[in-house]
Coordinates of C-alpha atoms in Angstrom, one line a residue:
Chain A
M1152 CA 184.0 106.9 207.1
L1153 CA 181.0 104.9 208.6
K1154 CA 179.6 105.6 211.6
V1155 CA 177.0 104.7 213.5
P1156 CA 173.8 106.5 213.0
D1157 CA 172.9 109.6 216.4
H1158 CA 169.5 110.1 215.8
Q1159 CA 167.5 106.3 215.1
V1160 CA 164.9 105.5 217.3
A1161 CA 163.3 101.9 216.8
G1162 CA 165.1 99.4 215.0
H1163 CA 168.4 96.9 215.5
Q1164 CA 170.6 99.5 216.1
A1165 CA 174.8 98.9 215.4
G1166 CA 177.1 99.2 218.5
D1167 CA 178.6 96.9 221.2
G1168 CA 179.1 94.2 218.3
K1169 CA 175.9 94.1 217.3
L1170 CA 174.6 94.6 213.4
G1171 CA 172.8 97.2 212.2
P1172 CA 172.8 100.7 210.1
L1173 CA 175.5 102.8 209.7
I1174 CA 175.2 106.2 207.7
D1175 CA 178.8 108.0 206.2
D1176 CA 179.0 111.4 205.0
S1177 CA 177.5 111.4 201.9
G1178 CA 173.8 111.0 203.0
H1179 CA 173.5 108.0 202.7
F1180 CA 171.8 105.3 205.5
Y1181 CA 173.3 101.4 204.7
K1182 CA 170.8 99.1 205.9
P1183 CA 172.2 95.5 207.2
L1184 CA 170.3 92.9 205.0
Q1185 CA 169.0 90.5 207.6
N1186 CA 169.9 87.1 206.7
D1187 CA 166.2 85.8 207.3
G1188 CA 164.3 86.6 204.3
R1189 CA 163.2 90.0 205.4
G1190 CA 166.9 91.0 204.0
S1191 CA 166.3 90.3 200.3
H1192 CA 162.5 90.7 200.7
E1193 CA 163.1 94.2 201.6
L1194 CA 165.6 94.5 198.9
A1195 CA 163.0 92.7 196.3
F1196 CA 161.0 95.6 197.5
Y1197 CA 162.9 98.3 196.5
T1198 CA 163.8 97.2 193.4
S1199 CA 160.3 96.7 192.4
F1200 CA 159.4 99.8 193.6
S1201 CA 162.0 102.2 192.2
A1202 CA 161.0 100.6 188.9
D1203 CA 157.4 101.1 189.1
T1204 CA 156.1 104.0 186.9
R1205 CA 152.4 103.5 188.1
I1206 CA 154.0 105.7 191.8
P1207 CA 153.2 108.6 191.4
D1208 CA 156.0 111.6 191.9
H1209 CA 154.3 113.2 195.0
I1210 CA 153.7 110.1 196.9
R1211 CA 157.5 108.1 195.9
K1212 CA 158.5 111.6 197.8
F1213 CA 157.4 109.9 200.9
F1214 CA 159.6 106.8 200.4
P1215 CA 163.2 106.9 201.0
V1216 CA 165.4 107.0 197.5
F1217 CA 166.9 103.8 196.6
Y1218 CA 170.9 103.9 195.5
G1219 CA 171.3 100.1 195.6
T1220 CA 173.4 97.3 197.6
R1221 CA 176.4 97.4 199.2
H1222 CA 179.1 95.2 200.7
L1223 CA 180.3 96.9 203.8
E1224 CA 182.6 96.3 206.7
A1225 CA 179.4 95.4 209.7
S1226 CA 178.9 96.9 212.3
D1227 CA 179.2 93.9 214.5
G1228 CA 182.9 93.3 213.0
S1229 CA 181.9 90.5 211.0
G1230 CA 183.5 91.2 208.1
L1231 CA 181.7 92.8 204.5
Y1232 CA 178.2 92.5 204.6
P1233 CA 175.3 93.3 202.5
H1234 CA 173.8 96.5 202.6
L1235 CA 170.6 98.6 201.4
A1236 CA 172.5 102.2 200.2
L1237 CA 168.7 104.3 200.8
E1238 CA 168.6 108.1 201.4
D1239 CA 169.4 109.3 204.9
T1240 CA 166.7 112.2 205.7
V1241 CA 167.2 112.3 209.4
S1242 CA 171.3 113.1 210.0
S1243 CA 171.6 115.7 208.0
R1244 CA 169.0 117.4 210.2
I1245 CA 170.4 119.5 213.2
N1246 CA 169.1 118.4 216.8
P1247 CA 166.0 116.7 214.3
S1248 CA 162.7 115.6 216.7
V1249 CA 161.7 111.8 215.6
L1250 CA 159.0 109.8 215.1
D1251 CA 158.9 106.5 215.0
A1252 CA 155.1 104.8 213.9
K1253 CA 154.1 101.7 212.9
I1254 CA 151.3 101.8 211.7
G1255 CA 148.2 98.9 210.8
S1256 CA 146.5 97.0 213.5
R1257 CA 147.7 93.7 212.3
T1258 CA 151.7 93.7 211.7
W1259 CA 151.3 90.3 209.8
Y1260 CA 150.0 89.2 206.6
P1261 CA 148.3 86.0 205.7
Q1262 CA 150.4 83.8 204.5
A1263 CA 152.4 84.0 206.6
A1264 CA 154.2 81.2 208.7
E1265 CA 152.2 80.4 212.0
D1266 CA 154.4 80.7 214.4
Y1267 CA 155.6 84.3 213.2
I1268 CA 151.7 85.2 213.2
I1269 CA 150.9 84.0 216.6
K1270 CA 154.3 86.1 217.9
C1271 CA 153.6 88.9 215.6
L1272 CA 149.7 89.0 217.1
K1273 CA 150.4 88.7 220.7
K1274 CA 152.1 91.8 220.6
D1275 CA 149.4 93.8 218.4
R1276 CA 147.3 92.7 221.1
E1277 CA 150.2 93.9 223.8
T1278 CA 150.8 97.0 222.9
T1279 CA 148.4 100.1 220.8
S1280 CA 148.2 98.2 217.2
L1281 CA 145.6 96.4 217.9
E1282 CA 143.1 98.7 219.5
L1283 CA 144.8 102.1 218.1
G1284 CA 145.6 101.1 214.7
F1285 CA 149.4 102.0 215.5
R1286 CA 151.6 101.9 217.7
I1287 CA 154.8 104.5 218.4
S1288 CA 157.9 101.9 218.5
G1289 CA 160.1 104.8 219.1
L1290 CA 160.5 108.4 219.2
Q1291 CA 163.0 111.7 220.4
V1292 CA 161.8 115.4 221.2
Y1293 CA 164.4 117.7 221.6
G1294 CA 164.3 119.9 223.9
N1295 CA 167.1 123.0 224.0
K1296 CA 171.0 122.8 224.9
E1297 CA 170.2 122.0 228.4
T1298 CA 167.8 119.8 228.6
G1299 CA 169.0 117.6 224.7
F1300 CA 166.8 115.1 223.8
W1301 CA 163.7 113.9 225.7
K1302 CA 164.1 109.9 224.2
P1303 CA 161.8 107.3 226.1
D1304 CA 163.6 103.3 226.0
K1305 CA 162.4 101.2 224.0
K1306 CA 160.9 99.2 227.0
C1307 CA 159.0 102.3 228.0
V1308 CA 157.8 103.3 224.8
L1309 CA 156.0 99.4 223.6
N1310 CA 154.6 99.8 227.0
F1311 CA 152.8 103.0 225.4
S1312 CA 149.5 102.6 226.4
I1313 CA 146.4 104.9 224.5
E1314 CA 146.7 107.5 226.4
D1315 CA 151.0 107.9 226.1
T1316 CA 150.7 108.1 222.4
R1317 CA 148.3 110.6 223.1
L1318 CA 150.9 112.7 225.2
A1319 CA 153.6 111.4 223.2
L1320 CA 151.8 112.5 220.0
R1321 CA 151.3 116.0 222.0
K1322 CA 155.0 115.8 223.7
F1323 CA 156.6 115.6 220.4
V1324 CA 155.3 118.7 219.5
S1325 CA 155.8 121.0 222.7
S1326 CA 159.0 123.0 223.9
N1327 CA 158.4 121.6 227.1
P1328 CA 158.7 117.4 226.3
S1329 CA 160.5 116.0 229.0
T1330 CA 158.5 117.5 232.0
G1331 CA 156.9 115.5 234.4
S1332 CA 153.0 114.5 234.4
D1333 CA 151.9 117.1 236.2
I1334 CA 152.8 119.1 233.7
K1335 CA 151.1 119.7 230.2
P1336 CA 153.1 119.8 227.3
D1337 CA 152.3 123.2 225.8
C1338 CA 152.2 121.8 221.8
S1339 CA 153.5 125.2 221.1
F1340 CA 154.9 123.7 217.9
A1341 CA 151.7 122.0 216.6
S1342 CA 150.4 124.3 214.7
T1343 CA 153.9 124.7 212.3
V1344 CA 154.6 120.7 212.3
Y1345 CA 151.6 118.9 212.2
G1346 CA 149.3 121.8 210.9
G1347 CA 149.9 124.4 207.4
P1348 CA 149.4 123.5 203.6
A1349 CA 153.5 121.6 203.9
G1350 CA 153.1 119.5 207.7
I1351 CA 152.7 116.5 208.6
L1352 CA 149.1 116.6 209.0
A1353 CA 148.5 117.5 205.0
Q1354 CA 151.8 114.5 204.2
L1355 CA 149.6 112.3 205.7
L1356 CA 146.3 113.4 203.9
E1357 CA 148.0 113.3 201.1
L1358 CA 149.4 109.9 201.2
K1359 CA 145.5 108.3 203.0
S1360 CA 144.4 109.9 199.6
W1361 CA 146.9 107.5 198.0
F1362 CA 146.3 104.2 200.0
E1363 CA 142.6 104.5 199.1
E1364 CA 143.2 103.7 195.9
Q1365 CA 146.5 101.5 195.6
T1366 CA 146.2 98.7 195.0
I1367 CA 149.7 97.4 194.5
F1368 CA 151.6 97.2 197.6
H1369 CA 149.9 96.3 200.9
F1370 CA 152.6 97.4 203.8
Y1371 CA 152.3 95.1 206.9
S1372 CA 155.1 96.2 210.3
C1373 CA 155.7 99.4 208.2
S1374 CA 156.6 102.6 209.8
V1375 CA 155.9 106.3 208.5
L1376 CA 158.7 108.4 210.6
M1377 CA 157.8 112.0 211.3
V1378 CA 160.7 114.3 211.7
Y1379 CA 161.4 118.4 212.3
E1380 CA 163.5 120.5 213.4
K1381 CA 162.9 122.9 216.5
E1382 CA 166.0 125.2 216.2
S1383 CA 164.9 126.0 213.0
I1384 CA 161.1 126.7 213.6
L1385 CA 162.9 129.4 216.5
Q1386 CA 165.2 130.9 214.2
G1387 CA 162.0 131.4 211.7
R1388 CA 162.9 129.0 209.3
N1389 CA 160.6 126.4 208.1
S1390 CA 160.5 123.4 210.6
G1391 CA 161.6 121.0 207.9
A1392 CA 158.3 118.8 208.5
E1393 CA 158.9 116.0 206.2
I1394 CA 157.2 112.2 206.5
K1395 CA 158.7 108.6 205.1
L1396 CA 157.4 105.4 205.4
V1397 CA 160.5 103.2 206.1
D1398 CA 160.5 99.4 206.3
F1399 CA 159.4 97.4 203.9
A1400 CA 160.4 93.5 204.9
H1401 CA 157.1 92.4 205.2
V1402 CA 155.2 94.2 201.9
I1403 CA 153.9 91.8 199.4
E1404 CA 151.6 92.7 196.5
G1405 CA 148.3 93.8 196.8
K1406 CA 146.3 91.9 193.9
G1407 CA 143.6 94.5 193.0
V1408 CA 142.8 94.7 196.8
I1409 CA 143.7 98.2 199.1
D1410 CA 145.5 98.1 202.1
H1411 CA 142.7 98.8 204.4
N1412 CA 144.9 97.7 207.4
F1413 CA 147.1 100.4 206.4
L1414 CA 144.6 102.5 205.7
G1415 CA 142.2 102.4 209.0
G1416 CA 145.6 102.5 210.7
L1417 CA 146.8 105.9 209.1
C1418 CA 143.2 107.2 209.5
S1419 CA 143.6 106.5 213.2
L1420 CA 147.2 108.7 213.7
I1421 CA 146.1 111.5 211.1
K1422 CA 143.0 111.9 213.5
L1423 CA 144.8 112.2 216.4
I1424 CA 147.3 114.7 215.1
S1425 CA 144.0 116.6 213.8
D1426 CA 143.2 116.3 217.0
I1427 CA 145.9 117.6 218.4
V1428 CA 146.3 120.6 215.7
T1429 CA 142.5 121.5 216.4
S1430 CA 142.7 121.8 220.3
S1431 CA 146.0 124.5 220.4
A1432 CA 144.5 126.4 217.2
Chain B
M1184 CA 99.4 88.6 211.6
L1185 CA 103.8 87.7 212.3
K1186 CA 105.7 85.8 209.7
V1187 CA 108.6 84.4 208.7
P1188 CA 110.4 87.6 206.7
D1189 CA 110.9 86.5 202.7
H1190 CA 114.3 88.0 201.8
Q1191 CA 116.1 88.2 204.9
V1192 CA 119.7 86.7 202.9
A1193 CA 121.9 86.3 206.1
G1194 CA 121.7 85.7 209.8
H1195 CA 119.0 83.6 211.9
Q1196 CA 116.1 82.3 209.7
A1197 CA 112.5 81.4 211.8
G1198 CA 111.4 78.3 210.7
D1199 CA 111.1 74.6 210.9
G1200 CA 111.2 75.3 214.7
K1201 CA 113.9 77.3 215.2
L1202 CA 114.1 80.8 216.4
G1203 CA 114.5 83.9 214.2
P1204 CA 113.2 86.7 213.0
L1205 CA 109.3 87.4 212.2
I1206 CA 107.9 90.7 210.7
D1207 CA 103.9 91.4 210.6
D1208 CA 102.2 94.4 208.5
S1209 CA 102.9 97.0 210.1
G1210 CA 106.7 97.4 208.6
H1211 CA 108.2 96.2 211.4
F1212 CA 111.1 93.7 211.9
Y1213 CA 111.2 92.4 215.0
K1214 CA 114.5 90.2 216.1
P1215 CA 114.6 87.8 218.8
L1216 CA 116.9 89.1 221.3
Q1217 CA 119.7 86.3 221.8
N1218 CA 120.3 85.0 225.3
D1219 CA 123.6 84.7 225.1
G1220 CA 124.5 88.0 226.1
R1221 CA 124.0 89.2 222.6
G1222 CA 120.6 90.0 222.6
S1223 CA 121.3 92.7 226.0
H1224 CA 124.3 94.2 224.3
E1225 CA 122.3 94.9 220.8
L1226 CA 119.6 96.4 222.7
A1227 CA 122.2 98.3 224.6
F1228 CA 123.5 99.5 221.8
Y1229 CA 119.9 100.5 220.2
T1230 CA 118.8 102.2 222.8
S1231 CA 121.7 104.6 223.6
F1232 CA 122.2 104.8 219.8
S1233 CA 118.2 106.4 219.5
A1234 CA 119.0 108.8 222.3
D1235 CA 122.4 109.7 221.5
T1236 CA 122.3 113.6 220.1
R1237 CA 125.5 113.2 218.8
I1238 CA 124.5 111.7 216.1
P1239 CA 123.7 113.4 212.8
D1240 CA 120.7 112.9 211.2
H1241 CA 122.1 112.4 207.5
I1242 CA 124.4 109.5 209.6
R1243 CA 121.1 108.5 211.0
K1244 CA 119.7 107.4 208.3
F1245 CA 121.7 104.6 207.7
F1246 CA 120.4 102.7 210.9
P1247 CA 117.2 100.8 211.4
V1248 CA 114.5 103.0 213.5
F1249 CA 114.6 101.1 216.7
Y1250 CA 111.2 101.5 218.3
G1251 CA 111.4 98.9 221.7
T1252 CA 111.5 95.7 222.3
R1253 CA 108.3 93.6 222.0
H1254 CA 107.1 90.4 223.7
L1255 CA 105.7 88.3 221.1
E1256 CA 105.0 84.7 220.6
A1257 CA 108.4 83.2 219.8
S1258 CA 109.0 81.0 216.1
D1259 CA 110.3 78.7 217.6
G1260 CA 106.8 77.7 219.3
S1261 CA 108.6 78.1 222.5
G1262 CA 106.2 80.9 223.9
L1263 CA 106.3 84.7 224.6
Y1264 CA 110.4 85.8 223.9
P1265 CA 111.5 90.0 223.1
H1266 CA 112.1 91.0 220.2
L1267 CA 113.5 93.6 219.6
A1268 CA 111.4 96.0 217.4
L1269 CA 113.0 97.6 214.3
E1270 CA 111.7 99.0 210.9
D1271 CA 111.6 96.6 208.3
T1272 CA 113.8 98.3 205.2
V1273 CA 113.0 95.1 203.4
S1274 CA 109.7 93.8 203.2
S1275 CA 107.5 96.0 201.7
R1276 CA 109.8 95.7 198.7
I1277 CA 108.9 94.2 195.3
N1278 CA 111.7 91.6 194.7
P1279 CA 114.0 93.5 196.0
S1280 CA 117.7 92.5 195.6
V1281 CA 119.9 92.6 198.8
L1282 CA 123.3 92.2 199.6
D1283 CA 124.9 91.9 203.4
A1284 CA 128.5 92.6 203.7
K1285 CA 129.8 91.6 207.3
I1286 CA 132.4 94.7 206.9
G1287 CA 136.4 94.4 208.9
S1288 CA 139.0 92.6 208.5
R1289 CA 139.1 91.4 212.2
T1290 CA 135.7 90.5 213.9
W1291 CA 136.6 90.6 217.1
Y1292 CA 136.7 93.1 219.7
P1293 CA 140.2 93.3 222.0
Q1294 CA 138.5 92.7 224.8
A1295 CA 136.3 89.4 224.4
A1296 CA 136.8 86.2 225.5
E1297 CA 139.7 83.9 223.8
D1298 CA 137.8 81.3 223.2
Y1299 CA 135.7 83.6 221.2
I1300 CA 138.4 85.4 219.2
I1301 CA 139.9 82.3 218.3
K1302 CA 136.5 81.2 216.8
C1303 CA 136.5 84.6 214.9
L1304 CA 139.9 84.8 213.6
K1305 CA 139.4 81.5 212.4
K1306 CA 136.3 82.1 210.9
D1307 CA 137.9 86.1 209.6
R1308 CA 140.7 84.1 208.2
E1309 CA 138.9 81.7 206.0
T1310 CA 136.5 84.2 204.6
T1311 CA 137.8 86.9 202.6
S1312 CA 137.7 89.0 206.2
L1313 CA 141.0 89.0 206.5
E1314 CA 142.5 89.5 202.7
L1315 CA 139.7 91.6 201.7
G1316 CA 138.8 93.5 205.0
F1317 CA 134.9 92.7 204.8
R1318 CA 133.3 89.4 203.8
I1319 CA 130.0 89.0 202.0
S1320 CA 127.3 86.5 204.5
G1321 CA 124.4 86.7 201.5
L1322 CA 123.0 87.9 198.7
Q1323 CA 119.7 87.0 196.3
V1324 CA 119.7 89.0 193.2
Y1325 CA 116.1 89.1 191.1
G1326 CA 116.3 88.1 188.1
N1327 CA 112.8 88.1 185.9
K1328 CA 109.8 86.5 186.8
E1329 CA 110.7 82.9 184.9
T1330 CA 114.4 82.9 187.1
G1331 CA 113.6 84.5 190.2
F1332 CA 116.2 85.2 192.6
W1333 CA 119.4 84.3 192.6
K1334 CA 120.1 83.2 196.5
P1335 CA 123.5 81.0 196.8
D1336 CA 123.3 78.7 199.2
K1337 CA 124.7 80.2 202.6
K1338 CA 128.2 77.7 202.8
C1339 CA 128.6 78.8 199.2
V1340 CA 128.6 82.4 199.9
L1341 CA 131.4 81.7 203.1
N1342 CA 133.5 80.4 200.4
F1343 CA 133.3 83.2 198.2
S1344 CA 137.3 83.9 197.5
I1345 CA 138.0 87.3 196.5
E1346 CA 137.6 87.0 192.8
D1347 CA 134.1 85.2 193.5
T1348 CA 133.4 88.0 196.0
R1349 CA 134.3 90.8 193.3
L1350 CA 132.3 89.2 191.1
A1351 CA 129.4 88.5 193.4
L1352 CA 129.2 92.4 193.7
R1353 CA 128.9 92.4 189.8
K1354 CA 126.2 90.2 189.8
F1355 CA 125.0 92.0 192.3
V1356 CA 124.1 94.8 189.6
S1357 CA 123.3 92.8 186.6
S1358 CA 120.3 91.7 184.9
N1359 CA 121.9 88.2 184.1
P1360 CA 123.3 87.9 187.7
S1361 CA 122.8 83.7 187.4
T1362 CA 123.9 82.5 184.6
G1363 CA 126.5 80.3 184.7
S1364 CA 130.8 81.2 184.9
D1365 CA 130.7 80.9 180.5
I1366 CA 128.6 84.0 180.4
K1367 CA 129.9 87.9 182.0
P1368 CA 127.3 89.5 184.2
D1369 CA 126.4 92.5 182.0
C1370 CA 126.1 95.9 185.1
S1371 CA 124.4 96.9 183.2
F1372 CA 122.0 98.9 186.5
A1373 CA 126.1 100.0 188.0
S1374 CA 125.4 103.6 187.5
T1375 CA 121.7 103.4 188.5
V1376 CA 122.7 101.7 191.4
Y1377 CA 126.0 101.7 192.5
G1378 CA 126.9 105.1 191.0
G1379 CA 124.8 108.4 190.6
P1380 CA 124.1 111.2 193.3
A1381 CA 121.8 109.0 195.4
G1382 CA 123.3 105.7 194.9
I1383 CA 124.9 103.4 197.4
L1384 CA 128.6 104.8 196.2
A1385 CA 128.0 107.8 197.4
Q1386 CA 125.7 106.9 200.2
L1387 CA 129.0 104.8 201.6
L1388 CA 131.0 107.7 201.0
E1389 CA 128.9 109.9 203.1
L1390 CA 129.2 106.9 205.9
K1391 CA 133.2 106.6 205.3
S1392 CA 133.2 110.7 205.9
W1393 CA 131.7 110.0 209.3
F1394 CA 133.6 107.2 210.1
E1395 CA 136.7 108.8 209.7
E1396 CA 135.4 111.5 212.6
Q1397 CA 133.5 109.3 214.9
T1398 CA 135.0 108.0 218.3
I1399 CA 131.2 107.1 219.7
F1400 CA 131.2 103.5 218.6
H1401 CA 133.8 100.1 217.2
F1402 CA 131.6 98.5 214.9
Y1403 CA 132.7 94.8 215.1
S1404 CA 130.8 92.3 213.1
C1405 CA 128.6 94.4 212.3
S1406 CA 127.0 94.4 208.2
V1407 CA 126.1 97.1 206.1
L1408 CA 122.9 95.8 203.9
M1409 CA 122.2 97.2 200.0
V1410 CA 119.0 97.0 198.6
Y1411 CA 117.5 98.2 195.3
E1412 CA 114.7 97.1 193.4
K1413 CA 114.8 95.9 189.6
E1414 CA 111.9 96.3 188.6
S1415 CA 111.1 99.9 190.2
I1416 CA 114.4 101.0 187.6
L1417 CA 113.0 98.6 184.7
Q1418 CA 110.1 100.9 184.9
G1419 CA 111.9 104.1 184.7
R1420 CA 111.1 104.6 188.1
N1421 CA 114.0 105.4 191.1
S1422 CA 116.5 102.1 191.7
G1423 CA 115.0 102.5 195.5
A1424 CA 119.1 101.8 196.4
E1425 CA 120.0 102.0 199.9
I1426 CA 122.4 101.5 202.8
K1427 CA 121.5 100.5 206.0
L1428 CA 123.4 99.1 208.8
V1429 CA 123.0 96.2 210.6
D1430 CA 123.5 93.7 213.8
F1431 CA 124.8 95.6 216.8
A1432 CA 125.6 92.5 219.3
H1433 CA 129.3 93.4 218.9
V1434 CA 129.1 97.1 219.2
I1435 CA 131.6 98.6 221.6
E1436 CA 132.7 102.1 222.7
G1437 CA 134.7 104.2 221.1
K1438 CA 136.7 106.1 223.7
G1439 CA 138.0 108.6 221.7
V1440 CA 140.0 106.7 218.8
I1441 CA 137.9 106.1 215.5
D1442 CA 137.2 102.6 214.3
H1443 CA 140.1 101.8 211.7
N1444 CA 138.8 98.0 211.4
F1445 CA 135.6 99.1 210.2
L1446 CA 136.6 102.5 208.1
G1447 CA 139.3 100.3 206.5
G1448 CA 137.1 97.3 205.3
L1449 CA 134.7 100.4 204.2
C1450 CA 137.1 101.8 201.9
S1451 CA 137.7 98.6 200.3
L1452 CA 134.3 97.7 199.6
I1453 CA 133.8 101.3 198.3
K1454 CA 136.7 100.8 196.3
L1455 CA 135.3 98.0 194.5
I1456 CA 132.5 99.1 193.7
S1457 CA 134.0 102.4 192.7
D1458 CA 136.2 100.1 190.1
I1459 CA 132.6 98.3 188.5
V1460 CA 130.6 101.7 188.1
T1461 CA 134.1 103.3 186.3
S1462 CA 134.5 100.5 184.3
S1463 CA 131.2 100.0 183.1
A1464 CA 130.8 103.8 182.6

């Protein structure tokens, strides 16, 4: 039974007659292949990446597993439509807190069309991408049964300043995410979610080591998705903290050069998170 | 006695009635303060940097020592003119091989004037800056008494492709730098100049560690200068391999964010040099 995912925080969303991703009970996430070349580009990436023996397993785990393509009833009611079948890392979780950070101060690649470059550059300058090296594209943070999720709307998130971004990264690991500007986020889950040997910071550093070496792919406009389960922590279990790279419609060949644009932005995200872990230790 | 420096490979050059840097026998390098705001900007950086107690000594050594300003007879004959008095790391050396790499895929800062941004972006796209994260601005490589220096002219260097840049980094540490495209550079000094505990790679990695943490300054359009003395190696002495950061007319405050643009480009340079050390080991 196909349905619209509950915990999507960024990107095109299904529903209201719009084309968007679907999920089912099999643990798959079905992403419609966009018609404008992006879809086939992303499919080409997944196909190439899946078969590439140069990707070490400890890095491959940061990418969704690719199960091929499926023709499914599209969410906009337009009939059968090709979808990428991907591992769904979010839907099986209970009240997941999710943050999508689009990495890179530049979201356009050198060979792109001029009007696309101008559009991207404008957005990179209007958001934190240019100055911070990344921008938050969306997030939801679970509070509790009464408050539910704190999920600022898309427009609000795209207007985040550097300070707003810093604050959102603190709220993401706080028990009081949705409180107003007068109360500081408590960062009570910082050491569990961001810190520790299996925490998000350790995973980001592992990814960074690979980006210092790998010259296979350049990832433009690609996001790091961060996920964890608050209730799991409160029940004394593992936080389930996990990062995944998502959105590969603008991946190009590295041709022997490292992806300095992604690496720089990743280091900036790492520094902000590292500051939070240090200050809340 | 003021004179025009012998071993300048990039930037404005004195002579032919033009304003440019001068040196004397005191070991100082006198850089004229450019009138258009860049001069006062660079002066402000040196003043602020010199007094900043947050800069550790092992990082400070990568910056030229600043001795204040001097009013000197300008090289263009226009009379007394203010100059920055800086440590001269090149002139005292015997036949120094020098390479100037302008770091960063973006040489413009977010708050710059629109026409300046457009000019820089164009140049970043025309050179290797955008794709490689840095561009070589100039270099000279000493061959021997007969051949002297291999010093490709400015226009040629600005037209370097990624492959040309890779080749130039190999020629920089070769005994046969000026040979044609049919003979491969031998990289016979790679392990001595780039490699080893005091080599250029080790120094770049030390600088990188600082850039992963420091949020004080963002260095736009700043160069890493690499220097060594070939004859010193051939005589069994130290290579004198040294890196220095130069050109601070476009340094802005970091405001708590790392300089992801410089860091990314630095990591790209490190990767190329590291590849050369590995392949010639």
